[in-house]
């Protein structure tokens, strides 16, 4: 069996900076990525969407976020939008994403985040060029796709083709795992590029954002019932390298089963010190966190 390169290489989990390092610097910005590398971290998570002119860009929300984005006049957006997929990559450059809107409740979640005025939406191409300077840096590229609101995103065939084109031209030696909550994207990727490592994101807690349930559009037609209601078995059967569950969903039993099946288990988004300790104690392979230094000091 080929060793899964995303399994933790030592007793310590790999620390993935979430959206760069959202707790420290503006999310999904080159400034955050630079900081992460300068601190010596070896794994980063980013979110990718497609612009109207087919350029993969690094941005989390399907609608430009009023909690972050300022227009060319320097004013924070009054409401979410426009939709990322309706703007060209050049048009996206008009927005400044370097400072949290202090009036927005989101800003209270990241009180330590330093502002970087004039931070722009990075392109995936630029990010890959940057990452190639450290070939040991693991890249978790999350495709943002909204299986319950497909009109907000890009159809899988177009998204995956654009992603693969950029990765072919700009990808270096870095280990890359492409992840998504929308498993339709991962199945398209498996079809078009069977060599690509896949990360299956899941949110199984009951609630409005849950992605794992019978008939879920996020699961690309997969049914837990066919796998004795064992999510690790279902995901391993898809040919995945990584399973990325919400940390509150993870049980010791599921972790052991997933790792026995060869999966790396990378939990998100673990910021609370007690939760970090619990995940380290469980023996996860990766911790995706907004606060990489916090995780480093506790693992
Ligand atoms: Mg993400």
Tab-separated table of C-alpha atoms in Angstrom, residues 214 221-230 233-234 237-238:
chain	number	residue	atom	x	y	z
A	214	UNK	CA	-30.067	10.840	3.278
A	221	UNK	CA	-25.760	10.496	-4.744
A	222	UNK	CA	-23.870	8.561	-2.078
A	223	UNK	CA	-25.846	6.880	0.666
A	224	UNK	CA	-24.594	6.070	4.141
A	225	UNK	CA	-26.965	3.116	4.259
A	226	UNK	CA	-24.786	1.336	1.702
A	227	UNK	CA	-21.839	1.587	4.113
A	228	UNK	CA	-23.549	0.484	7.327
A	229	UNK	CA	-23.924	4.198	8.192
A	230	UNK	CA	-20.160	4.481	8.569
A	233	UNK	CA	-16.106	3.666	4.993
A	234	UNK	CA	-18.161	5.644	2.507
A	237	UNK	CA	-14.665	3.838	-0.921
A	238	UNK	CA	-14.581	7.022	-3.027
